[in-house]
GROMACS .gro file of C-alpha atoms in nm:
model
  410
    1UNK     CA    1 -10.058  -8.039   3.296
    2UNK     CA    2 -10.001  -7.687   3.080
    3UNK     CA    3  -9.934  -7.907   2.768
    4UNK     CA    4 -10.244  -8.088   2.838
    5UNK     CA    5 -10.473  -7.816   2.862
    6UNK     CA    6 -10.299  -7.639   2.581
    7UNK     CA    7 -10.334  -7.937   2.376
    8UNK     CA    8 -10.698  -7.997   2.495
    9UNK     CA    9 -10.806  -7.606   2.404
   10UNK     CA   10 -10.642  -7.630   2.051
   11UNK     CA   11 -10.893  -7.929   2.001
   12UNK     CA   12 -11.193  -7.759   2.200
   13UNK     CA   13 -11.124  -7.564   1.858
   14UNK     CA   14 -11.166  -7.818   1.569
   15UNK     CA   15 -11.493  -7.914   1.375
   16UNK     CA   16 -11.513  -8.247   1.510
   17UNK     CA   17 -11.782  -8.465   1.630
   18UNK     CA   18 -11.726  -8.854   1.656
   19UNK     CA   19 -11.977  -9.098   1.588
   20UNK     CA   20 -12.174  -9.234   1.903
   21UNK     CA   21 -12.155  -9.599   1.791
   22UNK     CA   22 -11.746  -9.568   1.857
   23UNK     CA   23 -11.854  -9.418   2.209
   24UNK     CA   24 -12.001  -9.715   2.268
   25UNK     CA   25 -11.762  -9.906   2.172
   26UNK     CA   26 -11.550  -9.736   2.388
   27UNK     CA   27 -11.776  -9.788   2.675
   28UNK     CA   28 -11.801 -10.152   2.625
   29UNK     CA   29 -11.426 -10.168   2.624
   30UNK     CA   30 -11.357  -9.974   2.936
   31UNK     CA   31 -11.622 -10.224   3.088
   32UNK     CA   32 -11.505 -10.523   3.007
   33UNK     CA   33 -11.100 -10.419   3.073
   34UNK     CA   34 -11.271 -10.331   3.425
   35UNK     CA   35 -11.398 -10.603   3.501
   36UNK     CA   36 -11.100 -10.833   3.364
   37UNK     CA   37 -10.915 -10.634   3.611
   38UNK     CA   38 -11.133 -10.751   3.851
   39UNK     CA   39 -11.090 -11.091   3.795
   40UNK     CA   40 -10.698 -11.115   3.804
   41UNK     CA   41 -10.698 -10.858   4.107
   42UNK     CA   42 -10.917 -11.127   4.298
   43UNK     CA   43 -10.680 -11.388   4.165
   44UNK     CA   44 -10.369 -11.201   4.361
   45UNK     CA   45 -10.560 -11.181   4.656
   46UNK     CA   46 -10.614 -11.524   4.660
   47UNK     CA   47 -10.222 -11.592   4.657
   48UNK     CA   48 -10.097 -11.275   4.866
   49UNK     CA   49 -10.408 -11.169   5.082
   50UNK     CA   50 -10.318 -10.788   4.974
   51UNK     CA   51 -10.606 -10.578   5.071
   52UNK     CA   52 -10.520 -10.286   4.872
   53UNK     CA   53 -10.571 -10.540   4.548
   54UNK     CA   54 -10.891 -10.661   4.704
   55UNK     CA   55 -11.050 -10.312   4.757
   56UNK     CA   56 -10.923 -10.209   4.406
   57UNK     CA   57 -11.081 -10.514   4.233
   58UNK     CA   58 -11.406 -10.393   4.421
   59UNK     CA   59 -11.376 -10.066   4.303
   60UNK     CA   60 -11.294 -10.133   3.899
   61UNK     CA   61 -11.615 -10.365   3.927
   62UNK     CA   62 -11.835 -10.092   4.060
   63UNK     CA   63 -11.669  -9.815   3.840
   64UNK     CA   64 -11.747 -10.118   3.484
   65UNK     CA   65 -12.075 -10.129   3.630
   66UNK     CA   66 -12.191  -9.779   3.625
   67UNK     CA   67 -12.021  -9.739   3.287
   68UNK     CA   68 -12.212 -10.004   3.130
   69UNK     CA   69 -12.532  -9.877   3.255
   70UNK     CA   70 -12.438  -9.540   3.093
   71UNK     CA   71 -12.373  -9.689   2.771
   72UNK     CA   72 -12.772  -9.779   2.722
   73UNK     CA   73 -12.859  -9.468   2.844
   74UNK     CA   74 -12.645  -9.242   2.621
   75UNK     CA   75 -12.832  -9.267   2.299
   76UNK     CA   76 -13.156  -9.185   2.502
   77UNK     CA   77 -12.937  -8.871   2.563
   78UNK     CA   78 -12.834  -8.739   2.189
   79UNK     CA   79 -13.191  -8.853   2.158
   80UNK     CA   80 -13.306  -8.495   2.397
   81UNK     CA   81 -13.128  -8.259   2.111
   82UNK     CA   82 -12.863  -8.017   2.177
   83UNK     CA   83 -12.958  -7.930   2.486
   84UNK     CA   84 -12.937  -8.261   2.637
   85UNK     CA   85 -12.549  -8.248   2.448
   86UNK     CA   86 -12.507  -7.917   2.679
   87UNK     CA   87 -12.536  -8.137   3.020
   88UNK     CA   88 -12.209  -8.367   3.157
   89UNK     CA   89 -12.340  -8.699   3.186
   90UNK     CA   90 -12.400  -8.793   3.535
   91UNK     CA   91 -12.263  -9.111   3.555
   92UNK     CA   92 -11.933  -9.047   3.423
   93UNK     CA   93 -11.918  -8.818   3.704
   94UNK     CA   94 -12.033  -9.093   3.986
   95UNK     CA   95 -11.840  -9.366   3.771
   96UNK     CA   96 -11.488  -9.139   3.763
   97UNK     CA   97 -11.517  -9.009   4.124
   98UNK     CA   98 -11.603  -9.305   4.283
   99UNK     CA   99 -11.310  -9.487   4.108
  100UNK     CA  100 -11.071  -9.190   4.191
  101UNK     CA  101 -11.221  -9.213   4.590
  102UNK     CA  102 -11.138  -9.563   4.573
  103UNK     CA  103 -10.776  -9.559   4.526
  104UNK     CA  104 -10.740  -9.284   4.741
  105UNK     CA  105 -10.921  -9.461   5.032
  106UNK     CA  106 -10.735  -9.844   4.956
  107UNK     CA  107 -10.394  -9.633   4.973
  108UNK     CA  108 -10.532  -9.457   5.332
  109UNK     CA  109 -10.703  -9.802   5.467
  110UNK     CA  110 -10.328 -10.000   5.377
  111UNK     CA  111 -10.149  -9.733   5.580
  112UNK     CA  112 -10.380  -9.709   5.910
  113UNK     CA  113 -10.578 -10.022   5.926
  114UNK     CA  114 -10.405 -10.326   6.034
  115UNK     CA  115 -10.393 -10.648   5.849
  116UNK     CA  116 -10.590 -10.960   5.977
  117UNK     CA  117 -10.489 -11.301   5.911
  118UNK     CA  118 -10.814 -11.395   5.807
  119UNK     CA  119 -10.879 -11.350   5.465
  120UNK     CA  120 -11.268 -11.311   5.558
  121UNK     CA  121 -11.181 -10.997   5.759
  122UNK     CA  122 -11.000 -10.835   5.460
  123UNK     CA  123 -11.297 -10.909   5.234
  124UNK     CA  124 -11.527 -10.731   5.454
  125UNK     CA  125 -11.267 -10.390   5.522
  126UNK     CA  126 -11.286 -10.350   5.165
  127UNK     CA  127 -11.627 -10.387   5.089
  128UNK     CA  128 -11.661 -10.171   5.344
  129UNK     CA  129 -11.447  -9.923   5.238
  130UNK     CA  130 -11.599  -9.931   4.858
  131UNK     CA  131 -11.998  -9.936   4.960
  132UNK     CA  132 -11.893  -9.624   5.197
  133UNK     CA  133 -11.727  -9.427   4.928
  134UNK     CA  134 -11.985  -9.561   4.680
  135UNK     CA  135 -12.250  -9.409   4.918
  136UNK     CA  136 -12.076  -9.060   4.960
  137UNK     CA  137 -12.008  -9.005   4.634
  138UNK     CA  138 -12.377  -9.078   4.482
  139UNK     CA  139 -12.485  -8.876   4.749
  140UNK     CA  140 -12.335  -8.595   4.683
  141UNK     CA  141 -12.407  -8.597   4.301
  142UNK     CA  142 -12.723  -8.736   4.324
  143UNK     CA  143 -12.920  -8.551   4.619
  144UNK     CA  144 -12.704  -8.202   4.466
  145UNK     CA  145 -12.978  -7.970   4.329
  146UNK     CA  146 -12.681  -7.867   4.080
  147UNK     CA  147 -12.598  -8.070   3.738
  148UNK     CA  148 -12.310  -8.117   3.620
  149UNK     CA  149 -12.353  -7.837   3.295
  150UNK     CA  150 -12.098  -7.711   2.957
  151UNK     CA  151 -12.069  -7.341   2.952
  152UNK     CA  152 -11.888  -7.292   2.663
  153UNK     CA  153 -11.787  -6.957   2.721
  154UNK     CA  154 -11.614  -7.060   3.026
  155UNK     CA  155 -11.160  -7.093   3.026
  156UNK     CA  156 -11.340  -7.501   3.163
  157UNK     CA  157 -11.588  -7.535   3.013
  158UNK     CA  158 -11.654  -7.848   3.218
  159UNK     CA  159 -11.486  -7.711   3.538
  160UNK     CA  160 -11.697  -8.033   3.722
  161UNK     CA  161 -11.383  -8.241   3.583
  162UNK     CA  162 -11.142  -8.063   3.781
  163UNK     CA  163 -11.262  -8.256   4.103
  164UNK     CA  164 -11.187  -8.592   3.931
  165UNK     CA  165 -10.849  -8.472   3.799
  166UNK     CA  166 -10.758  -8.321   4.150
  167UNK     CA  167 -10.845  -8.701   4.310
  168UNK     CA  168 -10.645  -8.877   4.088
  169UNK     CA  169 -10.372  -8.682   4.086
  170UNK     CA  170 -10.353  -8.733   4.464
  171UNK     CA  171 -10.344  -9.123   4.397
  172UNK     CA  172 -10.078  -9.094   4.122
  173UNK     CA  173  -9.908  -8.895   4.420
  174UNK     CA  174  -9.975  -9.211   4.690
  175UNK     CA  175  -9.886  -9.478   4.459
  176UNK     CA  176  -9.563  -9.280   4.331
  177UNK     CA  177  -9.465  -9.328   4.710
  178UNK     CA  178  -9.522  -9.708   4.726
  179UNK     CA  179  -9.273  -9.689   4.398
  180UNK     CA  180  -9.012  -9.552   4.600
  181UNK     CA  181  -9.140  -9.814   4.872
  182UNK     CA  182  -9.013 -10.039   4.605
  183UNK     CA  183  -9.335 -10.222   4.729
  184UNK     CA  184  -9.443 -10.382   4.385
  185UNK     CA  185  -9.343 -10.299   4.034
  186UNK     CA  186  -9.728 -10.340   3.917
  187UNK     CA  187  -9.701  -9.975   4.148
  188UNK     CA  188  -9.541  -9.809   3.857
  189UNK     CA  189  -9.821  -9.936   3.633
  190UNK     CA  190 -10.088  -9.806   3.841
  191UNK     CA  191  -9.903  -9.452   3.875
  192UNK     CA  192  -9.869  -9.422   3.514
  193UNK     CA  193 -10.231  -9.470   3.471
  194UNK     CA  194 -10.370  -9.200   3.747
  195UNK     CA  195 -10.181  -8.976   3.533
  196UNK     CA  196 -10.307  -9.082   3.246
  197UNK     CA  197 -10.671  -9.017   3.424
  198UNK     CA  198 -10.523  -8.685   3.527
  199UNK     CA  199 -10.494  -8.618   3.158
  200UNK     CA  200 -10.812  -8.772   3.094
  201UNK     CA  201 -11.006  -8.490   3.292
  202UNK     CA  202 -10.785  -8.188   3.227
  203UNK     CA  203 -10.906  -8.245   2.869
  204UNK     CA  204 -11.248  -8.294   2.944
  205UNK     CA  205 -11.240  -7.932   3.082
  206UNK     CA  206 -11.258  -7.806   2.745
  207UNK     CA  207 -11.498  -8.005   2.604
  208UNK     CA  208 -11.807  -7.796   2.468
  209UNK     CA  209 -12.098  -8.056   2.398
  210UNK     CA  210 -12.084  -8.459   2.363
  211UNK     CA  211 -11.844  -8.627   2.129
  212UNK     CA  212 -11.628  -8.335   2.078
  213UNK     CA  213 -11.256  -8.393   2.013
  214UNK     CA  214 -11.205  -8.297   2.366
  215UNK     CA  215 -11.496  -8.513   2.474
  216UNK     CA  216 -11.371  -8.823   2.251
  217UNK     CA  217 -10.981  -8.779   2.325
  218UNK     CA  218 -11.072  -8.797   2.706
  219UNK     CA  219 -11.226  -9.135   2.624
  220UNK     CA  220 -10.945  -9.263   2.455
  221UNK     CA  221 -10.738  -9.175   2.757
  222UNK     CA  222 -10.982  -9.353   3.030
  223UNK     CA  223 -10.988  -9.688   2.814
  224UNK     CA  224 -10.631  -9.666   2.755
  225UNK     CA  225 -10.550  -9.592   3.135
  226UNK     CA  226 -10.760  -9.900   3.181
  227UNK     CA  227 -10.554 -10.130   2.939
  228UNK     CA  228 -10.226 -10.028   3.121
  229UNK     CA  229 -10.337 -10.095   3.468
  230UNK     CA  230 -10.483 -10.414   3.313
  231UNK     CA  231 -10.179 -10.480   3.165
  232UNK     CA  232  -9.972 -10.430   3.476
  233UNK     CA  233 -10.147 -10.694   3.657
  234UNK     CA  234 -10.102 -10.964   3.411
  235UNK     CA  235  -9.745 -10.911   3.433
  236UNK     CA  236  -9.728 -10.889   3.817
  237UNK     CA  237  -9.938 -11.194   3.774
  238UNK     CA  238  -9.721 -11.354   3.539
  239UNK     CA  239  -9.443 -11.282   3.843
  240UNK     CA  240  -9.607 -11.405   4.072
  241UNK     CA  241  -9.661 -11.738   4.008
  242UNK     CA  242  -9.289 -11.757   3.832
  243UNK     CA  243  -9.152 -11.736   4.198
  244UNK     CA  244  -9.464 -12.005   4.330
  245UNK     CA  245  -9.353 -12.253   4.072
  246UNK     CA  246  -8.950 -12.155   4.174
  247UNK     CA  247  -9.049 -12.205   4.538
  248UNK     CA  248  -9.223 -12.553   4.443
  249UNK     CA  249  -8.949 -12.688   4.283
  250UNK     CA  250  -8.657 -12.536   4.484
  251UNK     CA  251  -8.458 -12.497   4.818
  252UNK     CA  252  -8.559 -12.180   4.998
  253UNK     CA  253  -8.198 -12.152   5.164
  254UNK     CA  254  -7.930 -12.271   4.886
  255UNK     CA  255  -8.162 -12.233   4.593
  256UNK     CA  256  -8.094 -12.584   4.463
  257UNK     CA  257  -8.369 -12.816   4.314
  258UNK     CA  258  -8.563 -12.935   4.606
  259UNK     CA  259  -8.646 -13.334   4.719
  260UNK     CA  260  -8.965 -13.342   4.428
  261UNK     CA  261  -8.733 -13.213   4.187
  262UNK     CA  262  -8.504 -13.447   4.255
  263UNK     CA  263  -8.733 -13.748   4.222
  264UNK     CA  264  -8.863 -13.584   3.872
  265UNK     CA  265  -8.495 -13.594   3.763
  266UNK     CA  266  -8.411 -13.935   3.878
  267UNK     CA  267  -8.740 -14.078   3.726
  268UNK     CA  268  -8.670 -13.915   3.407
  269UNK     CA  269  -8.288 -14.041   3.408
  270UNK     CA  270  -8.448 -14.422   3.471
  271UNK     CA  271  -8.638 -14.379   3.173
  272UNK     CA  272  -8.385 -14.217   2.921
  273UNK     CA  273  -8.131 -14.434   3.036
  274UNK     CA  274  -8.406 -14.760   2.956
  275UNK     CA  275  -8.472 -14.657   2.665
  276UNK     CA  276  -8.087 -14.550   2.568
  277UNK     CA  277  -7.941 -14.827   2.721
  278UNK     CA  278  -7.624 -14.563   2.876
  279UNK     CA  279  -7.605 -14.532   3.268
  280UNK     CA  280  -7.591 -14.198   3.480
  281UNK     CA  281  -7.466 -14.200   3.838
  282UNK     CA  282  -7.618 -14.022   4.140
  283UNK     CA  283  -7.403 -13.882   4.442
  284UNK     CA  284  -7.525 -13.892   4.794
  285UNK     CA  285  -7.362 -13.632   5.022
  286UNK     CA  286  -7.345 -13.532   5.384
  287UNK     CA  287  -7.187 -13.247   5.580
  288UNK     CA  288  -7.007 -13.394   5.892
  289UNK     CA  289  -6.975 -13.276   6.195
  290UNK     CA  290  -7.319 -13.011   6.074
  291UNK     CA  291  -7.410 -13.035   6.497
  292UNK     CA  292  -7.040 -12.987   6.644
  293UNK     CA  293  -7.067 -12.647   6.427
  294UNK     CA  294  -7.427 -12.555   6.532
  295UNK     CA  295  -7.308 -12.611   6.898
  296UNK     CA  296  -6.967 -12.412   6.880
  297UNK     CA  297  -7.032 -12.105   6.644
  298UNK     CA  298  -7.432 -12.087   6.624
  299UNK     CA  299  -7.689 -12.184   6.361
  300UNK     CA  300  -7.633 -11.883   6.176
  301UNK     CA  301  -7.260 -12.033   6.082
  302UNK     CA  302  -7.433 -12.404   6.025
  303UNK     CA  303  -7.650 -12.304   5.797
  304UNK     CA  304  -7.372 -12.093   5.617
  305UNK     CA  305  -7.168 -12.428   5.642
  306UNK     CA  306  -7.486 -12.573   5.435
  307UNK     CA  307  -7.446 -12.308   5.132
  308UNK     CA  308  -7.066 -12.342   5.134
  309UNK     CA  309  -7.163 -12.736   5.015
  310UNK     CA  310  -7.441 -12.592   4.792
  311UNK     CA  311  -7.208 -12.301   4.648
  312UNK     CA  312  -7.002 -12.553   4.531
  313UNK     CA  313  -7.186 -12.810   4.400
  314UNK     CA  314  -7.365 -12.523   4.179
  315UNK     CA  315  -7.031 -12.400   4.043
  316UNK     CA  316  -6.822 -12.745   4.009
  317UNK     CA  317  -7.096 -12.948   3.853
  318UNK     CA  318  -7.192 -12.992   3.482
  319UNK     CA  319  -7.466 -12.769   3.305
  320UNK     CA  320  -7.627 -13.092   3.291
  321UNK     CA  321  -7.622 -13.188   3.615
  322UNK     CA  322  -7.891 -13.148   3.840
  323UNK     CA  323  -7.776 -13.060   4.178
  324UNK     CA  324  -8.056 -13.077   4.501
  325UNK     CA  325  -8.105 -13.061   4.904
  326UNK     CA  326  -8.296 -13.332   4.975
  327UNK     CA  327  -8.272 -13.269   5.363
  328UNK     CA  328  -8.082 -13.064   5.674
  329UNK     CA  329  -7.757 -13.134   5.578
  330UNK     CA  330  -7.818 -13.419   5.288
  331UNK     CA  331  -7.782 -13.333   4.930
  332UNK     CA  332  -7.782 -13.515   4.589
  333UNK     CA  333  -7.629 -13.457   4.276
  334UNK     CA  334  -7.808 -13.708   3.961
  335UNK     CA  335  -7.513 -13.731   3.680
  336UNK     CA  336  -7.668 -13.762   3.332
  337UNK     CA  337  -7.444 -13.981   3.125
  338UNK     CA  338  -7.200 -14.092   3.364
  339UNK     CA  339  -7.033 -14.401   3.489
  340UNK     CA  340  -6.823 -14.491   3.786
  341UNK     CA  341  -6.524 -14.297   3.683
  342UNK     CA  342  -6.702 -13.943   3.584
  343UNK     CA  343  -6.903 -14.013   3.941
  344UNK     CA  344  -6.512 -14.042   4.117
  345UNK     CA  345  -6.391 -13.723   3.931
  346UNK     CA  346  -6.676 -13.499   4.046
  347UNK     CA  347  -6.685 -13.636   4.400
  348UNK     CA  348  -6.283 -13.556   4.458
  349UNK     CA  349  -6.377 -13.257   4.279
  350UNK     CA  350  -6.626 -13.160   4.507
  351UNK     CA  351  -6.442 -13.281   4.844
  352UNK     CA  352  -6.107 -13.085   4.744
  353UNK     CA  353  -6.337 -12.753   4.660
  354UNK     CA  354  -6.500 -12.716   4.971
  355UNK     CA  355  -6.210 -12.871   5.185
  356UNK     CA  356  -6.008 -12.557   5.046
  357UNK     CA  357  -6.287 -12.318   5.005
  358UNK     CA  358  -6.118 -12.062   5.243
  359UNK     CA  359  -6.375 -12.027   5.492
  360UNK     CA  360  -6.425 -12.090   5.886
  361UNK     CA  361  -6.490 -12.319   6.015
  362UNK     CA  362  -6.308 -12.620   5.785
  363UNK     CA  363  -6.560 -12.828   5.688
  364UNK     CA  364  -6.576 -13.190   5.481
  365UNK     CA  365  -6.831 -13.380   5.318
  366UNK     CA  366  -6.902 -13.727   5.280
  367UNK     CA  367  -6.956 -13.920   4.938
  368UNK     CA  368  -7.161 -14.218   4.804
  369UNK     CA  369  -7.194 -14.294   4.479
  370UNK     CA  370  -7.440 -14.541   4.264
  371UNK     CA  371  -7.439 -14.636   3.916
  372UNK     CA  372  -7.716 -14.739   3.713
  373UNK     CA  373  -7.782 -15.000   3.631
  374UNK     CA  374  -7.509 -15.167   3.832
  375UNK     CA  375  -7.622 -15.067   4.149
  376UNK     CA  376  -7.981 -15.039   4.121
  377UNK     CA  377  -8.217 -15.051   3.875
  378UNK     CA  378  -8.468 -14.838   4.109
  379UNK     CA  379  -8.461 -14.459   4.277
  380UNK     CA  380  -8.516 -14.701   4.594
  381UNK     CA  381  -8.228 -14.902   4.486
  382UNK     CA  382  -8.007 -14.653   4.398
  383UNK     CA  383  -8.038 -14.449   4.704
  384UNK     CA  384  -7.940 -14.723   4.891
  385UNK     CA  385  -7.638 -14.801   4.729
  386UNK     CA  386  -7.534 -14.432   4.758
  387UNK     CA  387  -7.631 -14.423   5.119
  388UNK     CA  388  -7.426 -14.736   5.232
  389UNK     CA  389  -7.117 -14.573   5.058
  390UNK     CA  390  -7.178 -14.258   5.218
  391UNK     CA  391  -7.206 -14.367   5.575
  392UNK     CA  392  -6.861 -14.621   5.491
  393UNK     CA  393  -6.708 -14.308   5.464
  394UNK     CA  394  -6.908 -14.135   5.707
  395UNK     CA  395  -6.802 -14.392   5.957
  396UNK     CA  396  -6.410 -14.314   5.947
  397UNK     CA  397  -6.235 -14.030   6.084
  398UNK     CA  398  -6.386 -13.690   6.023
  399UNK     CA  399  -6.049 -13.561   5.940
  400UNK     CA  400  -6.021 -13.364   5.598
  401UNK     CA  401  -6.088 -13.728   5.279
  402UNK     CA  402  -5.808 -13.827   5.090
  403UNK     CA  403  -5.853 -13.906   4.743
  404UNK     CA  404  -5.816 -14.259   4.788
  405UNK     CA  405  -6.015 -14.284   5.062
  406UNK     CA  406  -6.303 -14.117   4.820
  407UNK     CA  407  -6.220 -14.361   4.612
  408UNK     CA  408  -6.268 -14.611   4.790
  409UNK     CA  409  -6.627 -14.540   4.868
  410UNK     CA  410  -6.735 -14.508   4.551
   0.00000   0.00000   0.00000
């Protein structure tokens, strides 16, 4: 904060005075990054139901709004002569306060409020929460018989900033917490740009009159603040639906492909291997004795029994292979170029890794194979193939497969 102000007084110093056209552009900006905030804050609420995000989204439309409004009335302004310069603009006051107020009470209402599972009950917290802090704050800088005024003979010149800084440094404080929360890396975002409004104020403490280096440096910072907190979402965004479309297409407790995935593969394989004319084989397996184990050692160790199959079908398959639960204790594996021998080799394969795997309790799997297009020319077909060879093997002792007796299933 001492570099900031020392940095903001050497400028209070130069000659400078920026044109009002890039204010407005500047304006326009900040608007429109608020408001595209907005939008993709609204869009996470409508996946995770997080009411900070909601209130915030209400808050950076508000905070656009005001700022837009301000940008038609600031030529009206230079338009009064250099004593009009002399006074702080009031709503970059409301705008910045109301924003700051915001975060502060989203962070508060997330901490002492509890969540509803409606989503319609959420909505109306935070509106609550931003039309409350919307009224306060106009209140108190509208119905104040004091405007905000330069004195440029002052240390601040525009000591009214130093309420604004002050707020958001307190949210940069709240939101630096959540970050050791680990609650959500678009946190770090958000913490980087308080700061950056921090910053933003502290320089416009020195600024003597409208567009002043101080003055136009301190818009820089709010647009840019703006951009990374913008920019933050997108990528949190971009996150988020990474792990919906993981979730869609895989098993929540082994993290293979999933039954739809599975189907995809399958009808993909029936169509390369059309067009090709080269088969591909699909394996059908099945933990046995998945209930004597929930019965005897818990669920907990069943459903450990279920990843000890999944562990190794990830690691002793091919990169090609596509390996997926398809049910409780059911998996498949679909073998891309492969015939009746390369379906054999992985099956023993698979049968002698987890029969030797290491762990308790012993468990075994059962194997059926089919081959198109010998067995099937279908994913019906083919299923049914594998399943009759499965349950062959299925029906036999439950003692730990030999390799002919794999074989012999397949």
């Amino acid at each position: 904060m001492a570099a900031v102000l020392g940095g903001a007084s050497w400028l209070r110093q130069l000659p400078f005075s920026s044109e009002p056209i890039l204010y407005s552009y500047l304006q326009v900006v900040g608007s429109l990054l608020c408001f595209t905030y907005a939008a993709n804050a609204l869009v996470r609420f409508r996946g995770t139901h997080d009411r900070l995000t909601l209130t915030l989204a209400f808050g950076f439309v508000l905070s656009g709004a005001i700022e837009t409004v301000a940008t038609f009335n600031f030529y009206d302004t230079l338009a009064g002569g250099a004593s009009a310069q002399m006074r702080v603009p009031l709503a970059w006051m409301v705008s910045r306060t109301l924003l700051a107020l915001v975060l502060i009470a989203a962070l508060v209402v997330e901490r002492r409020v509890p969540n509803s599972r409606e989503p319609g009950r959420e909505i109306a917290v935070a509106l609550l929460v931003v039309v409350v802090v919307a009224y306060v704050t106009s209140a108190a800088y509208f119905g104040s018989p004091l405007e905000p005024a330069m004195h440029p003979a002052a240390m601040f010149s525009r000591s009214g900033d130093i309420f604004p800084a002050a707020l958001y440094a307190i949210a940069a404080i709240g939101f630096g917490r959540r970050v050791r929360r680990g609650v959500s890396s678009v946190d770090r975002t958000f913490c980087a740009a308080l700061w950056m409004n921090v910053a933003c104020h502290l320089v416009s403490t020195q600024s003597e009159r409208l567009l002043d280096a101080p003055f136009t440096i301190a818009q820089f910072l709010k647009v840019t603040s703006y951009a990374v907190v913008l920019g933050g979402a997108l990528l949190d965004n971009a996150r988020l639906f990474d792990q919906v479309r993981q979730l869609a297409v895989t098993d929540s407790l082994t993290g293979l492909s999933n039954y739809r995935t599975l189907i995809n593969v399958m009808d993909s394989e029936l169509q390369r291997s059309r067009r090709t004319g080269r088969s591909f084989a699909i394996l059908l397996l099945d933990l046995d004795g998945l209930k004597a184990i929930n019965d005897q050692h818990g669920h907990l160790v069943g459903s450990r029994a279920i990843c000890r199959l999944a562990n190794v079908l990830r690691v002793h398959s091919r990169a090609m292979d596509t390996a997926a639960r398809y049910g409780g204790d059911e998996f498949a594996v679909v073998l891309p170029e492969a015939g009746e021998e390369a379906a054999s080799s992985v099956s023993r394969r698979i049968c002698e890794r987890l029969a030797k795997d290491g762990e308790f309790p012993q468990v075994t799997v059962s194997v059926g194979a089919a081959v198109f297009p010998r067995d099937g020319e279908t994913i019906d077909a083919l299923f049914n193939t594998a399943d009759r060879g499965l349950y062959s093997m299925k029906g036999r002792s439950h003692s730990i497969h030999t390799l002919a007796r794999i074989a012999a299933c397949l």
